[in-house]
PDB file of C-alpha atoms in Angstrom:
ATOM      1  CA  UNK Q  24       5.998  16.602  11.653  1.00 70.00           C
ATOM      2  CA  UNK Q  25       8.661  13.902  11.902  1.00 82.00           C
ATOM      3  CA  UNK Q  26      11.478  13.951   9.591  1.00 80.00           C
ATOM      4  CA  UNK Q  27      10.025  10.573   7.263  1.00 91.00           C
ATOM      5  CA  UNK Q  28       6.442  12.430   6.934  1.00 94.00           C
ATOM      6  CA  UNK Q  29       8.975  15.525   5.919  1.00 97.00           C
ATOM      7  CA  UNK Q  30      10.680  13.663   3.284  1.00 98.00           C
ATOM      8  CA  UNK Q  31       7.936  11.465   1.932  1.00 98.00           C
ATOM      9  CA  UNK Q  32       6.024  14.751   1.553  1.00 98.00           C
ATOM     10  CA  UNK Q  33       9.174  16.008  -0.667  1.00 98.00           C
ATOM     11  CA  UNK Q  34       8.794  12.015  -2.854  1.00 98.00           C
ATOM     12  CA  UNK Q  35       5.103  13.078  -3.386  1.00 98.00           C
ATOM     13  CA  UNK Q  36       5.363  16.927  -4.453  1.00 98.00           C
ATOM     14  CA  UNK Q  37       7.857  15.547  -7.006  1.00 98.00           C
ATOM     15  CA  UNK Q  38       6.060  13.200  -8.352  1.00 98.00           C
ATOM     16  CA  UNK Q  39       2.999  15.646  -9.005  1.00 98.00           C
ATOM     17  CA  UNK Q  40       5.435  18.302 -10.220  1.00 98.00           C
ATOM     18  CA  UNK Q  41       7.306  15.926 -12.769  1.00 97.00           C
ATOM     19  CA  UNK Q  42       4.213  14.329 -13.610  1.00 97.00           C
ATOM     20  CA  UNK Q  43       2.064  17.438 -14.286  1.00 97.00           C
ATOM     21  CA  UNK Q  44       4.920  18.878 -16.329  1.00 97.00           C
ATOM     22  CA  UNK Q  45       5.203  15.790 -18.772  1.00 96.00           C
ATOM     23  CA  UNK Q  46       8.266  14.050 -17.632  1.00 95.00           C
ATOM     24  CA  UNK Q  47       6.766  10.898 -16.915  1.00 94.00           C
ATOM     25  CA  UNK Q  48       4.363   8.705 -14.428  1.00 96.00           C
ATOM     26  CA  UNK Q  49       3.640   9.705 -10.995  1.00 97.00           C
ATOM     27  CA  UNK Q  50       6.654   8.792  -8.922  1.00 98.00           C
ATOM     28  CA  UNK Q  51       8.867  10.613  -7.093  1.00 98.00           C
ATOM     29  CA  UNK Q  52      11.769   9.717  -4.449  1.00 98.00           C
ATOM     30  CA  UNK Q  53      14.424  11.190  -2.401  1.00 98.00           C
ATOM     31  CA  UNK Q  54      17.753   9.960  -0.666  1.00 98.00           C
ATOM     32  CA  UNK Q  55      18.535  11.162   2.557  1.00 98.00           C
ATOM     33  CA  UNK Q  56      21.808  10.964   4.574  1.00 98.00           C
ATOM     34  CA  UNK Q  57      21.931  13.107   8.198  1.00 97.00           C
ATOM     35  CA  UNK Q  58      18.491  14.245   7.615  1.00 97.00           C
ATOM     36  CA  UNK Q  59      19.494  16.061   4.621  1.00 97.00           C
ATOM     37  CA  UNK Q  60      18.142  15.540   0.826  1.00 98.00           C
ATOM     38  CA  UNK Q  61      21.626  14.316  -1.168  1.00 98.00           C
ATOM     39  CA  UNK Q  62      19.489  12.774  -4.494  1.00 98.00           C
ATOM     40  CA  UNK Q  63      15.805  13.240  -6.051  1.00 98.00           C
ATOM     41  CA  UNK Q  64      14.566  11.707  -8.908  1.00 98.00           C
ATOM     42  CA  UNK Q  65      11.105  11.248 -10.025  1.00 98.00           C
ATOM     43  CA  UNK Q  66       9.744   9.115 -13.256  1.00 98.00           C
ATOM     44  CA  UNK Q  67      11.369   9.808 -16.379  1.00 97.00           C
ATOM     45  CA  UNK Q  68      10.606   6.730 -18.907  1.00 97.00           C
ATOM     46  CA  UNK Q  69       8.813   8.362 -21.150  1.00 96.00           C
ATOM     47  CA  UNK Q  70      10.638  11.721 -21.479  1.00 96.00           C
ATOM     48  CA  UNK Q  71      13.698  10.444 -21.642  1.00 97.00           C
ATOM     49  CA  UNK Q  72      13.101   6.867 -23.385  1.00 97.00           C
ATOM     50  CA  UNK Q  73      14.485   4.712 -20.576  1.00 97.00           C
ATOM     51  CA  UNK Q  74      12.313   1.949 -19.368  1.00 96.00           C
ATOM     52  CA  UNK Q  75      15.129   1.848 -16.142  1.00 97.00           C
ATOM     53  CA  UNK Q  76      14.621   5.616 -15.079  1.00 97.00           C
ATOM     54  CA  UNK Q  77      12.661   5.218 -12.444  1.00 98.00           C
ATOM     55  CA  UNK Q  78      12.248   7.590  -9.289  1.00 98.00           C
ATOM     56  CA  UNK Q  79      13.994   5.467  -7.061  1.00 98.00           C
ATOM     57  CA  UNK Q  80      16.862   4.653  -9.833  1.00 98.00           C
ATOM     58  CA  UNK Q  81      17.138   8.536 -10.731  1.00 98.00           C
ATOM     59  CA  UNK Q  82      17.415   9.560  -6.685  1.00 98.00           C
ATOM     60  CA  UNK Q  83      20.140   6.486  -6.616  1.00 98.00           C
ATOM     61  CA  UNK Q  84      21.821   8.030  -9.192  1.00 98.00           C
ATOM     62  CA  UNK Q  85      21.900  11.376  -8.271  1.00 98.00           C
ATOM     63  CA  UNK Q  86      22.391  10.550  -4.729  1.00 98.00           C
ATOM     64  CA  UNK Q  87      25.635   8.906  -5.748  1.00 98.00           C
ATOM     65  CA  UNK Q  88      26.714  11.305  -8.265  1.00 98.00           C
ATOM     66  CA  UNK Q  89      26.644  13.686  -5.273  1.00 98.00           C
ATOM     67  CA  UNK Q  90      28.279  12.084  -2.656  1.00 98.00           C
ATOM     68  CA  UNK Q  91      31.237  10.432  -5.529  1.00 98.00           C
ATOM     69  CA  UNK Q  92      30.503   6.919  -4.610  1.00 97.00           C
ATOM     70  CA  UNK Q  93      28.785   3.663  -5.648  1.00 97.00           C
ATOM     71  CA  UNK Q  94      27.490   2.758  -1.742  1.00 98.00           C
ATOM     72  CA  UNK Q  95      24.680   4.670  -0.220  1.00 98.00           C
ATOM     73  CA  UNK Q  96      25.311   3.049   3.083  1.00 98.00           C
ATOM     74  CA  UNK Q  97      24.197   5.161   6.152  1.00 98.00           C
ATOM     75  CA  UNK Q  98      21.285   6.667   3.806  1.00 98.00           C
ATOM     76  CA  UNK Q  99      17.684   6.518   3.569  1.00 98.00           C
ATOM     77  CA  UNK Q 100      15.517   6.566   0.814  1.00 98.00           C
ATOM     78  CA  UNK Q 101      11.879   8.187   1.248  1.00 98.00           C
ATOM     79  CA  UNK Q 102       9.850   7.087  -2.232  1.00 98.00           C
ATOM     80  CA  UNK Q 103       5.802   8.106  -3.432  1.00 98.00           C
ATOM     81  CA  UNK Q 104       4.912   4.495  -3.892  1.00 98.00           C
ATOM     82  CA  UNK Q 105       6.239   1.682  -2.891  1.00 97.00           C
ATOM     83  CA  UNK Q 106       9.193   0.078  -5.101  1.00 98.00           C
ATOM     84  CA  UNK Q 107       8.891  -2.190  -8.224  1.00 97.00           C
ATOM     85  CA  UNK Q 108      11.169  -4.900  -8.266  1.00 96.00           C
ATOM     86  CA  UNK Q 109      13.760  -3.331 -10.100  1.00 97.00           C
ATOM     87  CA  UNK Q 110      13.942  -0.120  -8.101  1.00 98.00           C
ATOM     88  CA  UNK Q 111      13.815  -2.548  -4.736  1.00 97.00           C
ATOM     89  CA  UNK Q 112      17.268  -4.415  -6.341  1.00 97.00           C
ATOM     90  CA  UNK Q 113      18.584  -0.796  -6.879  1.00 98.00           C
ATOM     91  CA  UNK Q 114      17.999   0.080  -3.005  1.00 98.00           C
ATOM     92  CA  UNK Q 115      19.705  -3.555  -2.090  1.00 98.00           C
ATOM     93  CA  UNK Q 116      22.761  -3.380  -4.341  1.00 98.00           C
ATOM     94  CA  UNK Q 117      22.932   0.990  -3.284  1.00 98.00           C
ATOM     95  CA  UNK Q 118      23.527  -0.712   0.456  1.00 98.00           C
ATOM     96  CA  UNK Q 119      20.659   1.832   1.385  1.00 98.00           C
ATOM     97  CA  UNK Q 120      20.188   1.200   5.032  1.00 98.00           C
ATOM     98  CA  UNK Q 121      16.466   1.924   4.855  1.00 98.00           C
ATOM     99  CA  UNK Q 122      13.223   2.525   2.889  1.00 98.00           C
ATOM    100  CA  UNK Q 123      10.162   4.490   3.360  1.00 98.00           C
ATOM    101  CA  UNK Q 124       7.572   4.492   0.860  1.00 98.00           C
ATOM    102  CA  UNK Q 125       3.628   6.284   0.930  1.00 98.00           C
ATOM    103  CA  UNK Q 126       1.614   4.379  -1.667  1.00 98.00           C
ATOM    104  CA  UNK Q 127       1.271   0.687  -2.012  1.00 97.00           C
ATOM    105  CA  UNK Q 128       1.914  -1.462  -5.441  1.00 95.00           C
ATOM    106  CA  UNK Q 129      -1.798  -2.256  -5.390  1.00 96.00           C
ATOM    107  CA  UNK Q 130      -2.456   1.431  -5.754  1.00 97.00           C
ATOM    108  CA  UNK Q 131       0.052   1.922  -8.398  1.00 96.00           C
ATOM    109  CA  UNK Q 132      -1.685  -1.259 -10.392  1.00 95.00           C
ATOM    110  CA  UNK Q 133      -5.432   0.568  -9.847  1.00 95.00           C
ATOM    111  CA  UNK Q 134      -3.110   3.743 -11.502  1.00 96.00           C
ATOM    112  CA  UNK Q 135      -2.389   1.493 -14.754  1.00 94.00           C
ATOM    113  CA  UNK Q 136       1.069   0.737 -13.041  1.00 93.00           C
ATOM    114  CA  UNK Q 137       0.761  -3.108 -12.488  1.00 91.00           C
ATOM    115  CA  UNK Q 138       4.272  -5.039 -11.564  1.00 92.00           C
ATOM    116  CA  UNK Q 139       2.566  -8.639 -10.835  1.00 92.00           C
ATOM    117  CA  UNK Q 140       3.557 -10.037 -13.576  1.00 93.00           C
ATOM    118  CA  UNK Q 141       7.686  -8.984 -12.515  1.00 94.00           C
ATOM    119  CA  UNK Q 142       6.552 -10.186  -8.750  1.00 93.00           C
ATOM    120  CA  UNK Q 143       5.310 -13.899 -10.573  1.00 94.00           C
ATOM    121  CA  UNK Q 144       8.599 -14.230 -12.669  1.00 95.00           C
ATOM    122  CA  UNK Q 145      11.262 -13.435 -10.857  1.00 94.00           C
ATOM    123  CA  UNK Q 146      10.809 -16.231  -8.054  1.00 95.00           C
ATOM    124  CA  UNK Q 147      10.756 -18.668 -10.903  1.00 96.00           C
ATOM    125  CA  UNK Q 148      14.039 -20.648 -11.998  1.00 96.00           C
ATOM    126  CA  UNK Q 149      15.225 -19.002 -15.290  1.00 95.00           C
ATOM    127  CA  UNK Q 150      13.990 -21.490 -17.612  1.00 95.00           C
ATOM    128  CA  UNK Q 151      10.277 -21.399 -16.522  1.00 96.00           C
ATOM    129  CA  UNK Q 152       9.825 -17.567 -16.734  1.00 95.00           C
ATOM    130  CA  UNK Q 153       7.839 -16.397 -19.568  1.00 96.00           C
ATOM    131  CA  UNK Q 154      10.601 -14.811 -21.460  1.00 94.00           C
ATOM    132  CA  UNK Q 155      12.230 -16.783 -23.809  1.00 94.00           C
ATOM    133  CA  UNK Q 156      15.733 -17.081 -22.304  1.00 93.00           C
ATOM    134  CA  UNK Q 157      19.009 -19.644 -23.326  1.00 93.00           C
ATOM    135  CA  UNK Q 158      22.086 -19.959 -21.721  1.00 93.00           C
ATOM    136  CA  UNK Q 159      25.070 -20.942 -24.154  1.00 95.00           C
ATOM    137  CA  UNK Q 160      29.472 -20.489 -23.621  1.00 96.00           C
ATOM    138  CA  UNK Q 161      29.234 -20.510 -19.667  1.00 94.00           C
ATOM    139  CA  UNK Q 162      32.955 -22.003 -19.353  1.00 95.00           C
ATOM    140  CA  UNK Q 163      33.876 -18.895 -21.550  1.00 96.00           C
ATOM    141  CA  UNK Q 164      31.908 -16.421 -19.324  1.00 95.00           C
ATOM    142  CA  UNK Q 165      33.589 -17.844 -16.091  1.00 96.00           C
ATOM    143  CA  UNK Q 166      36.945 -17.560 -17.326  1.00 96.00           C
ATOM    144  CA  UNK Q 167      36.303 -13.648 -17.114  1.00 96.00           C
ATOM    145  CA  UNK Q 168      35.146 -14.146 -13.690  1.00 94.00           C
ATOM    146  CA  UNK Q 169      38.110 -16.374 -12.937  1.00 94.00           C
ATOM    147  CA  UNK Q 170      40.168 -12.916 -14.105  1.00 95.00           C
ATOM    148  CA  UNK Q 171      38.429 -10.955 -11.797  1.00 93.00           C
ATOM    149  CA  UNK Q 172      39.210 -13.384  -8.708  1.00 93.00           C
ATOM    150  CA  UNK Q 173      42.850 -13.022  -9.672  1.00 93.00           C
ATOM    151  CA  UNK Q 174      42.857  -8.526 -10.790  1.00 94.00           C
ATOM    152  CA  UNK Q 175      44.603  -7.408  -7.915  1.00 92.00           C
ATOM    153  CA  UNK Q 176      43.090  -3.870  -8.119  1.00 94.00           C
ATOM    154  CA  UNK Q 177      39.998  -4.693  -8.343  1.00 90.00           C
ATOM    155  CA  UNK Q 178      36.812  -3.083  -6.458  1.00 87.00           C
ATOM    156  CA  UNK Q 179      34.595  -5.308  -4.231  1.00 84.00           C
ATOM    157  CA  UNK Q 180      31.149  -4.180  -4.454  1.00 81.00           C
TER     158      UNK Q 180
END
C-alpha cells in the first residue's frame, strides 16, 4: 500500500467514525509532514455550530496548533472528498505543498452536499454575485493597510 492510499484510508475512517458518532457530515482529512499524521479533523458544523469547521479547516488547524506555526509548507494534506471552495483557500493560504483527495464534489452533491452554487459565485466580480454586498469608507480601510506597510514588526504571511 503506498503511503497516499495509507493516509486517505485514515481521511475516510474518520469521516465514518465522526459521522456515525453525530459530530457532523461525512468528511474527514489528515495533514501529513515526513510521512507522519501532524493534524486530523473531520466535519464538525453541526456539533459544534460552525458553518467554517470543516475537515480540511479542522486538520489545518490542528496541524498548525501542533507544529506552532501559521505555514504548513513541506506538508501534505490527504482529505475523504475532494475540497469545497473554502477548504481549497484554506490549503492555498496553509502553503500546503500538496493535496490528495478520494471522493469527487459531484459525489458529495448526490450526498446532499452541493457547492455549485460557491463554484458559480466566486468567479463573478463582487457586485454581480447573488449576495447582496456594498462597499462604503475604502480610503479609511486603506489607511490601516497603509499602517501595516509602514509596522516594522510586522509578519508577512
Amino acid at each position: 500500500m503506498s503511503y497516499s492510499e495509507k493516509f486517505l484510508r485514515e481521511a475516510i475512517r474518520l469521516s465514518r467514525e465522526k459521522m456515525e458518532a453525530g459530530e457532523g457530515g461525512p468528511f474527514g482529512a489528515v495533514v501529513v509532514k515526513d510521512q507522519k499524521i501532524i493534524g486530523r479533523g473531520w466535519n464538525r458544523v453541526t456539533s459544534a455550530n460552525d458553518p467554517t469547521a470543516h475537515a480540511e479547516v479542522e486538520a489545518i488547524r490542528n496541524a498548525c496548533t501542533e507544529l506552532g506555526t501559521f505555514s504548513l509548507e513541506g506538508c501534505e494534506l490527504y482529505a475523504s472528498c475532494e475540497p469545497c471552495p473554502m477548504c481549497l483557500a484554506a490549503i492555498y493560504w496553509a502553503r500546503i505543498d500538496a493535496l490528495y483527495f478520494a471522493a469527487t464534489r459531484n459525489d458529495a452533491a448526490d450526498a446532499g452536499f452541493d457547492d455549485a452554487l460557491l463554484y458559480d459565485e466566486i468567479p463573478k466580480p463582487w457586485n454581480a454575485r447573488t449576495l447582496f454586498t456594498k462597499t462604503d469608507l475604502r480610503p479609511e480601510a486603506q489607511r490601516v493597510f497603509d499602517a501595516w506597510k509602514q509596522k516594522g514588526d510586522r509578519t508577512p504571511y
